[in-house]
Short mmCIF file of C-alpha atoms and ligand atoms in Angstrom, two decimals:
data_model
loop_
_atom_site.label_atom_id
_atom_site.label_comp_id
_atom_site.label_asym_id
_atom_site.label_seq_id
_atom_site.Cartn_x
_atom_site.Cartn_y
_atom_site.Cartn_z
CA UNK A 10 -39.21 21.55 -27.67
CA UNK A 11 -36.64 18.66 -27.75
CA UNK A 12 -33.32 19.43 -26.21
CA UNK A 13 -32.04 16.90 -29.24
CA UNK A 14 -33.77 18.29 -32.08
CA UNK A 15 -31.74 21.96 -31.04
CA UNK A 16 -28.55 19.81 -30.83
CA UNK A 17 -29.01 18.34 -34.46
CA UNK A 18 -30.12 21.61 -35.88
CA UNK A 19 -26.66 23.30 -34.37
CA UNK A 20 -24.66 20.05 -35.53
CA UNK A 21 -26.32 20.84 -38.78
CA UNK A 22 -25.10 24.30 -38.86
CA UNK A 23 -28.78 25.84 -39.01
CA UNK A 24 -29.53 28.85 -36.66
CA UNK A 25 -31.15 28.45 -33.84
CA UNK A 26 -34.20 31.22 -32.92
CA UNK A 27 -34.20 33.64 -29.59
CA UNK A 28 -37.08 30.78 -27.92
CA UNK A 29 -35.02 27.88 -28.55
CA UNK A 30 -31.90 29.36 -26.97
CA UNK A 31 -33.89 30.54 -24.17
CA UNK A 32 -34.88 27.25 -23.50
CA UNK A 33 -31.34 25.60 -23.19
CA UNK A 34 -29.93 28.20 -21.24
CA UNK A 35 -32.54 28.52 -18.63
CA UNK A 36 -33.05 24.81 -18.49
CA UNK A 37 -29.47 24.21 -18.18
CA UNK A 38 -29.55 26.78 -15.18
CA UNK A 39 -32.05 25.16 -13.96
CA UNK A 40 -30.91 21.72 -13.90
CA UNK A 41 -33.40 20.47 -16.15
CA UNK A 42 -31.23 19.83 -19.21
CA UNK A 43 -27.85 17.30 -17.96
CA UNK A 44 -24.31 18.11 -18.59
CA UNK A 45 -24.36 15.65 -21.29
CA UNK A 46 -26.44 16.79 -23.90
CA UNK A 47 -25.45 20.77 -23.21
CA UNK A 48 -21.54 19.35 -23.87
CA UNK A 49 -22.61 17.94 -27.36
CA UNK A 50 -24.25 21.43 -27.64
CA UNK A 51 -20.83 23.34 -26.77
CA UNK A 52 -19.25 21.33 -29.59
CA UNK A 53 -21.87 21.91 -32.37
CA UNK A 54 -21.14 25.84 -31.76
CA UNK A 55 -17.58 25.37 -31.21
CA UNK A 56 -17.73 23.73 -34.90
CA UNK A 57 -20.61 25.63 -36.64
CA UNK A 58 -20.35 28.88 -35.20
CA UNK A 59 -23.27 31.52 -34.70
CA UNK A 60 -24.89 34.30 -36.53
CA UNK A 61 -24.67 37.66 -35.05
CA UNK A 62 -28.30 37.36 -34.13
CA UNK A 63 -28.16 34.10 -32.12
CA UNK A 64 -24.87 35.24 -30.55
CA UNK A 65 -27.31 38.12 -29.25
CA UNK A 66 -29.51 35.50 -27.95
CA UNK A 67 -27.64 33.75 -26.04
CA UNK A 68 -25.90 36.85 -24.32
CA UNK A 69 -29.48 38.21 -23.14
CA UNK A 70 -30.24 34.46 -22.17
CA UNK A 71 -27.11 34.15 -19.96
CA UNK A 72 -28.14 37.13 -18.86
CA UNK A 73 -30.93 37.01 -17.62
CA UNK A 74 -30.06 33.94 -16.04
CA UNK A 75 -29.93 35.55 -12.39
CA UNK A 76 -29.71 39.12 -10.84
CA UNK A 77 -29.44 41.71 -12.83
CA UNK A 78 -27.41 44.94 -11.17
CA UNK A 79 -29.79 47.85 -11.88
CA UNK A 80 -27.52 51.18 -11.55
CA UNK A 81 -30.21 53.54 -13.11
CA UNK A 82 -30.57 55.78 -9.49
CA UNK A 83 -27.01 56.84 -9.93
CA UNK A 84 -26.62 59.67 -11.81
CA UNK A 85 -24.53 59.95 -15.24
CA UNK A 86 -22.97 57.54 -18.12
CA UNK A 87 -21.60 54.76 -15.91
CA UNK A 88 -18.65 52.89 -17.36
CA UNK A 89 -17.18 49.29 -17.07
CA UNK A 90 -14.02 48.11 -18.48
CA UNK A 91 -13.17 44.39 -19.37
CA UNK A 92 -9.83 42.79 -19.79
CA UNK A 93 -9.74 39.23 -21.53
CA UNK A 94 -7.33 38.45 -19.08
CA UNK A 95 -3.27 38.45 -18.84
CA UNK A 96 0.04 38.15 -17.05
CA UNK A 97 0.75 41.02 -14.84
CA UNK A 98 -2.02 42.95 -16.34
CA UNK A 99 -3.06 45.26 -13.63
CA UNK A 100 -4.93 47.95 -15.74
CA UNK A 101 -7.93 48.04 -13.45
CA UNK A 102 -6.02 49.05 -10.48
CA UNK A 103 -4.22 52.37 -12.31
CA UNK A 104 -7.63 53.68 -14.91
CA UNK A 105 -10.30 52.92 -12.26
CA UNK A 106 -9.68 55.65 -9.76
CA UNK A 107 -8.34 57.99 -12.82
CA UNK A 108 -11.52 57.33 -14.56
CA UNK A 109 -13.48 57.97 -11.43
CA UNK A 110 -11.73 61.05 -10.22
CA UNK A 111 -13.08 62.62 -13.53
CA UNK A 112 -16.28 62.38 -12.08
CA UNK A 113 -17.38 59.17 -13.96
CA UNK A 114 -18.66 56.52 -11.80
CA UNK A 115 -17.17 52.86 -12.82
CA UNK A 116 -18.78 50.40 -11.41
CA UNK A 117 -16.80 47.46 -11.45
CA UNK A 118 -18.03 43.33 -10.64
CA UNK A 119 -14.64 41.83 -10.99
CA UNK A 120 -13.42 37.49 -11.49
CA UNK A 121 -11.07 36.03 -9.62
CA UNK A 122 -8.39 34.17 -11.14
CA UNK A 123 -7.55 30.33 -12.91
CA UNK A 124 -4.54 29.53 -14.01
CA UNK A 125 -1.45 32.03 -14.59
CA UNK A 126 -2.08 34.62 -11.68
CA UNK A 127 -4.90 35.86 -9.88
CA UNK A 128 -7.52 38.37 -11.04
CA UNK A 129 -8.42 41.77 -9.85
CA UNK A 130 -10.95 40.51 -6.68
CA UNK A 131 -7.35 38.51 -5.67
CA UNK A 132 -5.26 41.72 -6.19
CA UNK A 133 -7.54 43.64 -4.00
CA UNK A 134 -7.49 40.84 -1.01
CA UNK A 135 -3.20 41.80 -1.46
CA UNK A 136 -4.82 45.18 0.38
CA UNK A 137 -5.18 44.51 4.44
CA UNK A 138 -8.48 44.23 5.28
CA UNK A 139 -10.18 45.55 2.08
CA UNK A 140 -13.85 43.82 1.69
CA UNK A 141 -14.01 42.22 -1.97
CA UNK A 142 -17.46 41.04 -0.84
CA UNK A 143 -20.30 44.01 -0.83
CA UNK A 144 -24.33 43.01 -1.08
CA UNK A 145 -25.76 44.93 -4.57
CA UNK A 146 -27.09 47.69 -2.36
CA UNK A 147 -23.65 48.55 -0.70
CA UNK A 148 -22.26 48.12 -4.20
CA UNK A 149 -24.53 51.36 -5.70
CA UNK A 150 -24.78 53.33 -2.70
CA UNK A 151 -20.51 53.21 -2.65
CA UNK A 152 -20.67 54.40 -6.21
CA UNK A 153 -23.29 56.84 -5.97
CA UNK A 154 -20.56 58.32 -3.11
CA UNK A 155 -17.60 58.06 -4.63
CA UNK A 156 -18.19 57.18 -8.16
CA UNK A 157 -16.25 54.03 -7.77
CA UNK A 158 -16.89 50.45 -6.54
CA UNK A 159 -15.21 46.70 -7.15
CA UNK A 160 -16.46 43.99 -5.84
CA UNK A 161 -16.48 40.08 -6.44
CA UNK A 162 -19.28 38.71 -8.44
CA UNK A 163 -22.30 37.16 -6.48
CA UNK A 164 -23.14 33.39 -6.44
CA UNK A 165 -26.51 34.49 -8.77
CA UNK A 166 -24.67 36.73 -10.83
CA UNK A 167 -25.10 35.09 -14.46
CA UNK A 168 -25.05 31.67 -13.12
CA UNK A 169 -25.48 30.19 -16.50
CA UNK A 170 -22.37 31.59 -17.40
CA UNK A 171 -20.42 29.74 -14.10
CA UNK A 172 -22.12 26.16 -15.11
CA UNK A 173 -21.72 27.09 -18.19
CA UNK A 174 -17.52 27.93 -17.80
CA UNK A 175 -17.12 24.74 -15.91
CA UNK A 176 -18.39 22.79 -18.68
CA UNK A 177 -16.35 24.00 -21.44
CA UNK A 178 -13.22 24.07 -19.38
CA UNK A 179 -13.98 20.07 -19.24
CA UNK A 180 -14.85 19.52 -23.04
CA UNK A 181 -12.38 21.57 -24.76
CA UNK A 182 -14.66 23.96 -25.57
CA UNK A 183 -13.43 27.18 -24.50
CA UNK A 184 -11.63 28.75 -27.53
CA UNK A 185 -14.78 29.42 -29.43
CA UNK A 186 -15.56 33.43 -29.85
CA UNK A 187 -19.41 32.84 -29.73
CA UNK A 188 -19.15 31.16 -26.30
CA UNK A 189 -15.96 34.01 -25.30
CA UNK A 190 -18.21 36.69 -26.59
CA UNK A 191 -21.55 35.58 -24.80
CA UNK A 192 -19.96 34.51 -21.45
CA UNK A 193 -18.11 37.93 -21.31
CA UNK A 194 -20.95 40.09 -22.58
CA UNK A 195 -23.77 38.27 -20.33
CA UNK A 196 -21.78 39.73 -17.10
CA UNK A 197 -21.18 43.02 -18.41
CA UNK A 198 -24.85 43.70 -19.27
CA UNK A 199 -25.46 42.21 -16.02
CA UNK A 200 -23.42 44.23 -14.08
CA UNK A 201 -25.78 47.40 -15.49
CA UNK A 202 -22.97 49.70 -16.95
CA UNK A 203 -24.25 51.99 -19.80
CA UNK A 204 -20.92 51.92 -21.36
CA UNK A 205 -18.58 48.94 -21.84
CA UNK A 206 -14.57 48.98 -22.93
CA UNK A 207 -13.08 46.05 -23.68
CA UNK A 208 -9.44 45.43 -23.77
CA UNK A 209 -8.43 42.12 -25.64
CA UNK A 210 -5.60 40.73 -25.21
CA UNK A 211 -3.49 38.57 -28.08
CA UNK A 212 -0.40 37.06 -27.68
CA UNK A 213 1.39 33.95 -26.15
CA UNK A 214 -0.52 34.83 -22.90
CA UNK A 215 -4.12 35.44 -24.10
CA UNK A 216 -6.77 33.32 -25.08
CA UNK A 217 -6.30 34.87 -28.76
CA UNK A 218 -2.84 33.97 -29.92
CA UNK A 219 -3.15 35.91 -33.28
CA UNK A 220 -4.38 39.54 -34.71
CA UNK A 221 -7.09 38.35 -36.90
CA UNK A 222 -8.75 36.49 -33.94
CA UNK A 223 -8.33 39.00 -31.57
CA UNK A 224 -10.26 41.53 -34.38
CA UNK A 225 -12.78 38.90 -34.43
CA UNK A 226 -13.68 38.55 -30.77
CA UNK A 227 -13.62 42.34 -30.44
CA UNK A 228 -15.61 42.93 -33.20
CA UNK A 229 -18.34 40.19 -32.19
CA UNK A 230 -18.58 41.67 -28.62
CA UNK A 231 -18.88 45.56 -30.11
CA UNK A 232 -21.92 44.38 -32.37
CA UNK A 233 -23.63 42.65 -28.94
CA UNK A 234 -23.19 45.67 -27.43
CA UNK A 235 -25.31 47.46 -30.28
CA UNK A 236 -27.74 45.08 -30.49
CA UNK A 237 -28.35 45.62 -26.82
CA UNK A 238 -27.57 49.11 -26.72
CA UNK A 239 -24.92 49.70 -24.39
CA UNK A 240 -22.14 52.15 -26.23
CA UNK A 241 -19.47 49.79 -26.63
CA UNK A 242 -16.09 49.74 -28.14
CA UNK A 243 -13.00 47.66 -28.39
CA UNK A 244 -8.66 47.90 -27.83
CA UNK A 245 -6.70 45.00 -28.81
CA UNK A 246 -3.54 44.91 -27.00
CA UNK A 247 -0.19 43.29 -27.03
CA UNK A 248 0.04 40.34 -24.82
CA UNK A 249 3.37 38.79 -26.15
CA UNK A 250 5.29 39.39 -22.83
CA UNK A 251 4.20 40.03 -19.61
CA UNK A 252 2.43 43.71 -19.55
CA UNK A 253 3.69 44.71 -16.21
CA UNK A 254 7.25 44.35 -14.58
CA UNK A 255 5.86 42.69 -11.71
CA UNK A 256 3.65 39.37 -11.38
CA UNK A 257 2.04 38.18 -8.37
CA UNK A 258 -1.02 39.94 -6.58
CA UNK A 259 0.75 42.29 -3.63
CA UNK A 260 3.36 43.01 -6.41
CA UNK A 261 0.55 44.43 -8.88
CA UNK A 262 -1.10 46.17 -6.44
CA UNK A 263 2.51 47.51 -5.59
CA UNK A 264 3.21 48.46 -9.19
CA UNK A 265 -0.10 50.60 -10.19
CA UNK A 266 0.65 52.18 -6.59
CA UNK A 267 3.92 53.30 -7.95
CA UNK A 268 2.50 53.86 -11.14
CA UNK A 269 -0.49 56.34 -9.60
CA UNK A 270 1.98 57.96 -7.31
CA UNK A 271 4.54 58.60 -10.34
CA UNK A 272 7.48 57.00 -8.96
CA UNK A 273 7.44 54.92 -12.44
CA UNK A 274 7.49 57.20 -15.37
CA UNK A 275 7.44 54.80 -18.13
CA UNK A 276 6.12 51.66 -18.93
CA UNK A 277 4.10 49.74 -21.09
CA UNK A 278 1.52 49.21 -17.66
CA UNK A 279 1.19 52.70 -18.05
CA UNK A 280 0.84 53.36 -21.12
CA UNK A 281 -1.94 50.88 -21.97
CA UNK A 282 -3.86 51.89 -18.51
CA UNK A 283 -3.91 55.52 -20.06
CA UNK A 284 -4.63 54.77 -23.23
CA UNK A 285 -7.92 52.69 -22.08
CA UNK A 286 -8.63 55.67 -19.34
CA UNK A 287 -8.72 57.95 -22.35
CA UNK A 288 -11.75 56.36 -24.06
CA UNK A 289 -13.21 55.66 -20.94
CA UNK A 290 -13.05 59.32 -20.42
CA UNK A 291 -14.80 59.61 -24.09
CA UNK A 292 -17.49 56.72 -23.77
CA UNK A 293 -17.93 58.48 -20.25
CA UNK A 294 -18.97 61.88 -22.00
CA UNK A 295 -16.04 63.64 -20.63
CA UNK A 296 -13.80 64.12 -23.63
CA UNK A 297 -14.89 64.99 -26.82
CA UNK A 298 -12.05 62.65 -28.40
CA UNK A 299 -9.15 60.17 -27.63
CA UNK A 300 -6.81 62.93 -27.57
CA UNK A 301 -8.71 64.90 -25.04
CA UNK A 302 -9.13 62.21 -22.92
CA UNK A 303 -5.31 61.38 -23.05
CA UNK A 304 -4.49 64.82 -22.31
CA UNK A 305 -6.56 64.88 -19.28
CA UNK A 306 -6.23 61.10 -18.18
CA UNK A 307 -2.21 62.28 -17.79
CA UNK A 308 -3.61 65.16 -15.98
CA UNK A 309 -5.56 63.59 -13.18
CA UNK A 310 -2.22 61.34 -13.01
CA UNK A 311 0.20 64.81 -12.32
CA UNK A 312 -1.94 66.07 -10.09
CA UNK A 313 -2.16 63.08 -7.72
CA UNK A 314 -6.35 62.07 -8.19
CA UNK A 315 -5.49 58.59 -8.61
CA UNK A 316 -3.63 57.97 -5.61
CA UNK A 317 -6.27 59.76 -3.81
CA UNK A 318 -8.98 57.98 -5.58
CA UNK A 319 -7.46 54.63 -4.94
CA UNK A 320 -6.89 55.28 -0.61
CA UNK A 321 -10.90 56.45 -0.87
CA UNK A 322 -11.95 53.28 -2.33
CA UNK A 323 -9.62 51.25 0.14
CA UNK A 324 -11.32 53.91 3.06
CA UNK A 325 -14.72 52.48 1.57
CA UNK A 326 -14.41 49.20 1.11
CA UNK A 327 -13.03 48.85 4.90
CA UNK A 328 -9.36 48.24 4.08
CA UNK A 329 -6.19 50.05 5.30
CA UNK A 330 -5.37 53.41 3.31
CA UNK A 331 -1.98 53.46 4.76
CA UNK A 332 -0.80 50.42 2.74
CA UNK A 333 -1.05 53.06 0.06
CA UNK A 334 1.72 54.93 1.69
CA UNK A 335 3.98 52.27 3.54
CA UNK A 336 4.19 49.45 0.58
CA UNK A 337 5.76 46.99 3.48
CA UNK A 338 1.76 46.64 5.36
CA UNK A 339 1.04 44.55 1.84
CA UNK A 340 1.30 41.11 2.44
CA UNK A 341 5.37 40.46 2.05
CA UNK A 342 7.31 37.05 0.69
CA UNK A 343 10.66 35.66 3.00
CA UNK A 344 12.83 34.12 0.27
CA UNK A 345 14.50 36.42 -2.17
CA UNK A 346 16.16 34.79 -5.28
CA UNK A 347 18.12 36.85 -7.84
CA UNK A 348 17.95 34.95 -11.61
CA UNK A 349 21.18 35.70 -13.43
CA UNK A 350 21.35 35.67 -16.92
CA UNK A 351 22.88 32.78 -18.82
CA UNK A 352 24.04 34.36 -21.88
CA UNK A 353 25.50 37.71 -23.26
CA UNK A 354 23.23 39.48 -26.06
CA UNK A 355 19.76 41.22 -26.32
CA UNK A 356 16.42 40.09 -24.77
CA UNK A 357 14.48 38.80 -27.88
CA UNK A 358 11.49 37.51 -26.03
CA UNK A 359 9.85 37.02 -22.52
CA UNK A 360 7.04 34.26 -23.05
CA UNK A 361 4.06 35.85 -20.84
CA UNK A 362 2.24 32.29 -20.55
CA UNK A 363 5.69 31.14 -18.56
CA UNK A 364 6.16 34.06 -16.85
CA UNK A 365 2.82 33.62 -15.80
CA UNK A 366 3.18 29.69 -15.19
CA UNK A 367 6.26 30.35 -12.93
CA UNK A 368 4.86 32.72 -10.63
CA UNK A 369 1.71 30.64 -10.20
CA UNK A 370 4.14 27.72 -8.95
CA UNK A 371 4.79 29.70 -6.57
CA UNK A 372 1.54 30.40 -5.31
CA UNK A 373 0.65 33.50 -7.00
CA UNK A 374 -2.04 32.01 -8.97
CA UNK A 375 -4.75 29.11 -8.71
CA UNK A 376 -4.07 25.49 -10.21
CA UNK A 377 -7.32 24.77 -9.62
CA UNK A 378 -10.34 26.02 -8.03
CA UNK A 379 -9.97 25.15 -4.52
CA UNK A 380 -6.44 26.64 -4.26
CA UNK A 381 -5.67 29.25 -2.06
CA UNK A 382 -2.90 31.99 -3.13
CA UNK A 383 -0.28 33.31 -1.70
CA UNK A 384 -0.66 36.50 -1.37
CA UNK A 385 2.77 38.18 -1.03
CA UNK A 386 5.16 35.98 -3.62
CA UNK A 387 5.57 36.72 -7.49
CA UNK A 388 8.14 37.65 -9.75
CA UNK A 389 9.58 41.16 -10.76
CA UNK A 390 10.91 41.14 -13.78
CA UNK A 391 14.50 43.32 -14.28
CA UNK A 392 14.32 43.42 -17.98
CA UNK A 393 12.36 43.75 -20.86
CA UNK A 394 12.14 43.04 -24.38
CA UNK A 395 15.18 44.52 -26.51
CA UNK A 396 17.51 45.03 -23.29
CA UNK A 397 21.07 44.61 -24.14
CA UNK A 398 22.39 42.24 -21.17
CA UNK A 399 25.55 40.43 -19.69
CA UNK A 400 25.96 36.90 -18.73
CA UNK A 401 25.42 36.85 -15.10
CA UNK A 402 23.25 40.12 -15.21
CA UNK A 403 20.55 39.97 -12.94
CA UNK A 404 17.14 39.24 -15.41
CA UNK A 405 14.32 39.15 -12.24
CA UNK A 406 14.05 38.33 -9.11
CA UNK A 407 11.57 35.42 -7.31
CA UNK A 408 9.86 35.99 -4.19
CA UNK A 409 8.60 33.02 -2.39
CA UNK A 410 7.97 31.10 0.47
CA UNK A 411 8.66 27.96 0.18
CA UNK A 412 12.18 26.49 -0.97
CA UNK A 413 11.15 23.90 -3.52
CA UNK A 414 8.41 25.89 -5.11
CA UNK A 415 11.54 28.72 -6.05
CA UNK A 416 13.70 26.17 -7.40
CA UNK A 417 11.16 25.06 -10.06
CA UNK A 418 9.52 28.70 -10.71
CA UNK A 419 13.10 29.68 -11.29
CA UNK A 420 13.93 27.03 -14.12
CA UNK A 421 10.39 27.92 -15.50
CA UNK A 422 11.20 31.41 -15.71
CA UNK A 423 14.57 31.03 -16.98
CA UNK A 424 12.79 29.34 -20.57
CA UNK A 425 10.42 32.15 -20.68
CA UNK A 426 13.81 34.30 -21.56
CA UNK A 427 14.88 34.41 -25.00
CA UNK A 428 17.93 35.45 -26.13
CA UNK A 429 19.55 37.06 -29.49
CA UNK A 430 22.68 38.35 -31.09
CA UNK A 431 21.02 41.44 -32.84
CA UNK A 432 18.92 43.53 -31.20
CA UNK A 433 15.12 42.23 -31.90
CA UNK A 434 12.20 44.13 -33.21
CA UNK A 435 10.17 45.13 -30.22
CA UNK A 436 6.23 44.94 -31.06
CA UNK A 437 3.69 47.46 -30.76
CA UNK A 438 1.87 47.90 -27.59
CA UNK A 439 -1.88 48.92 -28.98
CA UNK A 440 -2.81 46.95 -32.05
CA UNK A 441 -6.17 48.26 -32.88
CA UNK A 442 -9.31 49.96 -31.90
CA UNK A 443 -13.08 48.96 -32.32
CA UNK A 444 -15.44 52.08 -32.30
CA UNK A 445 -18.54 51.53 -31.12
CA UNK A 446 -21.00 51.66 -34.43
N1 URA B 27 -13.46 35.25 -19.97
C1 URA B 27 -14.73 34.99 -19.70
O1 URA B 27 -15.32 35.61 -18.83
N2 URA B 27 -15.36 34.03 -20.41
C2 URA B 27 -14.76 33.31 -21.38
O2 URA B 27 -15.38 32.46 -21.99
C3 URA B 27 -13.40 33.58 -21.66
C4 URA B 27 -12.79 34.57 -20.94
CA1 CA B 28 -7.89 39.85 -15.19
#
């Protein structure tokens, strides 16, 4: 096999078979095939697309790239959940221990973060002391315990899909859904979950900035699931403005603590955190329907399991359970800057991709790779979307640590405001669902 003869076929919008994908991927892991020709590759799919079938291919060649997490000694339908990624999207945090206090186990490989703010693995570092790093044995004996684990992905965890990232991220070849769906899918079936929800994200923050792509996406990654045979289904969620009030990775972990622990009532954080605990609860085999599962996601929620859930997993994973309690041992920010409002009128718009831009100038999020974040600063956000409010109201406050960096996160988050006259239509939170099939 030629590495250029697959190239032309893909340029030439012919499909390529399950041996000749085999053969890039694993000699691209390998470092047999150079960054060169695999770019030209990235752009043939990024302009002709796959068929379902090679999609499939490619997933299970990513795949089986490197270690494979085998989870088949713990007992019952294990469940993973996957977020496309967002600003102040904390969902993990609230529906894992929910999900696990049902007696589910969720076993949970998480990213970290590039670009707008950090990802779950950086949330969790927000908790003193907690371990983000466990070897794959830890990682299932933890979840046999407690029926909950999250840890950071290992170096040989699908490390096609890492070279693989890196490359795109260089040629412009992110934004295509066969490369999305494959590079997403590869670590879920890696990470050895029977069960897979997926929570895509469209809107001015997301990768998908419109409905129709965001069906698209889902639907491809629901039919890999089939074809591999891992009951998986699909929510497509709002990502317009930022999902949670607070931005930054001690703040998140701050908000789904008041969240578990019912000091806030009602939000849209919640409310999409439920809604994906409630088919978790179904794919997990412990509600017959979505209803059921809402019922008794809110349930777990009154009666305090997630809180309790959440301090076990810190207990486990060697970090302090009292930050749980006393919200000042998370890591804490010394400048304090109120943003005022510049105009009189309703709150037509909060751009989440800002938002998310001004808290990473602060340090809340990674610029690039190497960068290290600041734990404690962020943003909390006073308003939302279709609040009447007064010129020199306050809109959100900044915390930070350095001087300049609040200055220029402040003017940044002052644009992501937009103001009207008339009170605006405020959008729906859940979009759509993809059933498994
Ligand atoms: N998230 C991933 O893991 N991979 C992609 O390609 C895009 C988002
Ligand atoms: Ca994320």
């Amino acid at each position: 096999m030629r590495v250029y003869d697959l190239i032309f076929k893909k340029r030439e919008a012919q499909a390529l078979t399950k041996e000749e994908l085999d053969f890039l991927i694993s000699g691209y892991a390998n470092n047999n095939i150079p960054d060169y020709q695999i770019s030209a590759f990235l752009m043939a799919v990024y302009f002709q697309g796959m068929s379902k079938e090679e999609i499939a291919y490619l997933t299970l060649a990513m795949a089986n790239s490197g270690d494979k997490i085998d989870l088949s000694c713990i007992p019952g339908i294990k469940v993973d959940k996957h977020s496309t990624g967002g600003v102040g999207d904390t969902t993990t945090l609230i529906l894992a221990p929910l999900v696990s206090s049902a007696g589910i186990p969720l076993a949970k490989i998480s990213g970290r973060g590039l670009g707008h703010t950090g990802g779950t693995i950086d949330k969790l570092e927000a908790i003193p002391d907690f371990k983000v790093n466990l070897t794959h044995d830890e990682f299932i004996n933890q979840v046999k315990k407690i029926n909950l684990g999250i840890c950071a992905q290992s170096s040989n965890l699908v490390p096609a899909d890492k070279k693989l990232y890196a490359l795109r991220d260089v040629t412009a070849t992110i934004e295509s859904i066969p490369l999305i769906s494959s590079s997403i899918m590869s670590k879920k079936i890696a990470s050895g979950a029977d069960a897979i929800l997926l929570d895509v994200k469209v809107g001015s923050g997301a990768f998908m900035k419109t409905l129709k792509e965001a069906r698209n996406l889902a639907l491809t990654m629901v039919k890999i699931g089939k074809l591999v045979n891992k009951k998986t289904s699909a929510l497509i969620t709002n990502m317009e403005e930022p999902l949670g009030s607070m931005i930054g990775n001690a703040l998140e972990v701050k908000e789904a603590i008041l969240i578990l622990n019912g000091k806030i009532k009602d939000s849209p954080l919640k409310e999409v955190s439920l809604t994906l605990g409630a088919h978790l609860l179904k794919l997990g085999g412990k509600a017959r329907n979505f209803k059921e599962g809402w019922i008794k996601i809110n349930q777990l929620l009154n009666e305090g399991k997630g809180i309790e859930k959440l301090k076990e997993l810190i207990k486990f994973q060697g970090g302090n359970p009292k930050a749980v309690e006393d919200l000042n041992l998370l890591p804490q920010a010394s400048i304090f800057k109120k943003v005022f409002s510049p105009y009189s009128g309703y709150i037509s718009k909060i751009d989440a991709q800002k938002a998310g831009y001004a808290a990473m100038l602060l340090g809340a999020g990674r610029e690039k790779k190497e960068d290290k974040i600041d734990l404690g600063v962020g943003i909390i956000l006073n308003k939302k979307v279709g609040d009447k409010v007064n010129k020199g109201e306050v809109l959100a406050e900044i915390l930070g640590n350095l001087k300049e960096k609040v200055k220029i996160s402040e003017e940044v988050l002052l644009s992501a405001f937009y103001f009207s006259k008339k009170a605006p239509q405020v959008s729906k939170l859940i979009l759509d669902f993809i059933e498994r099939q």
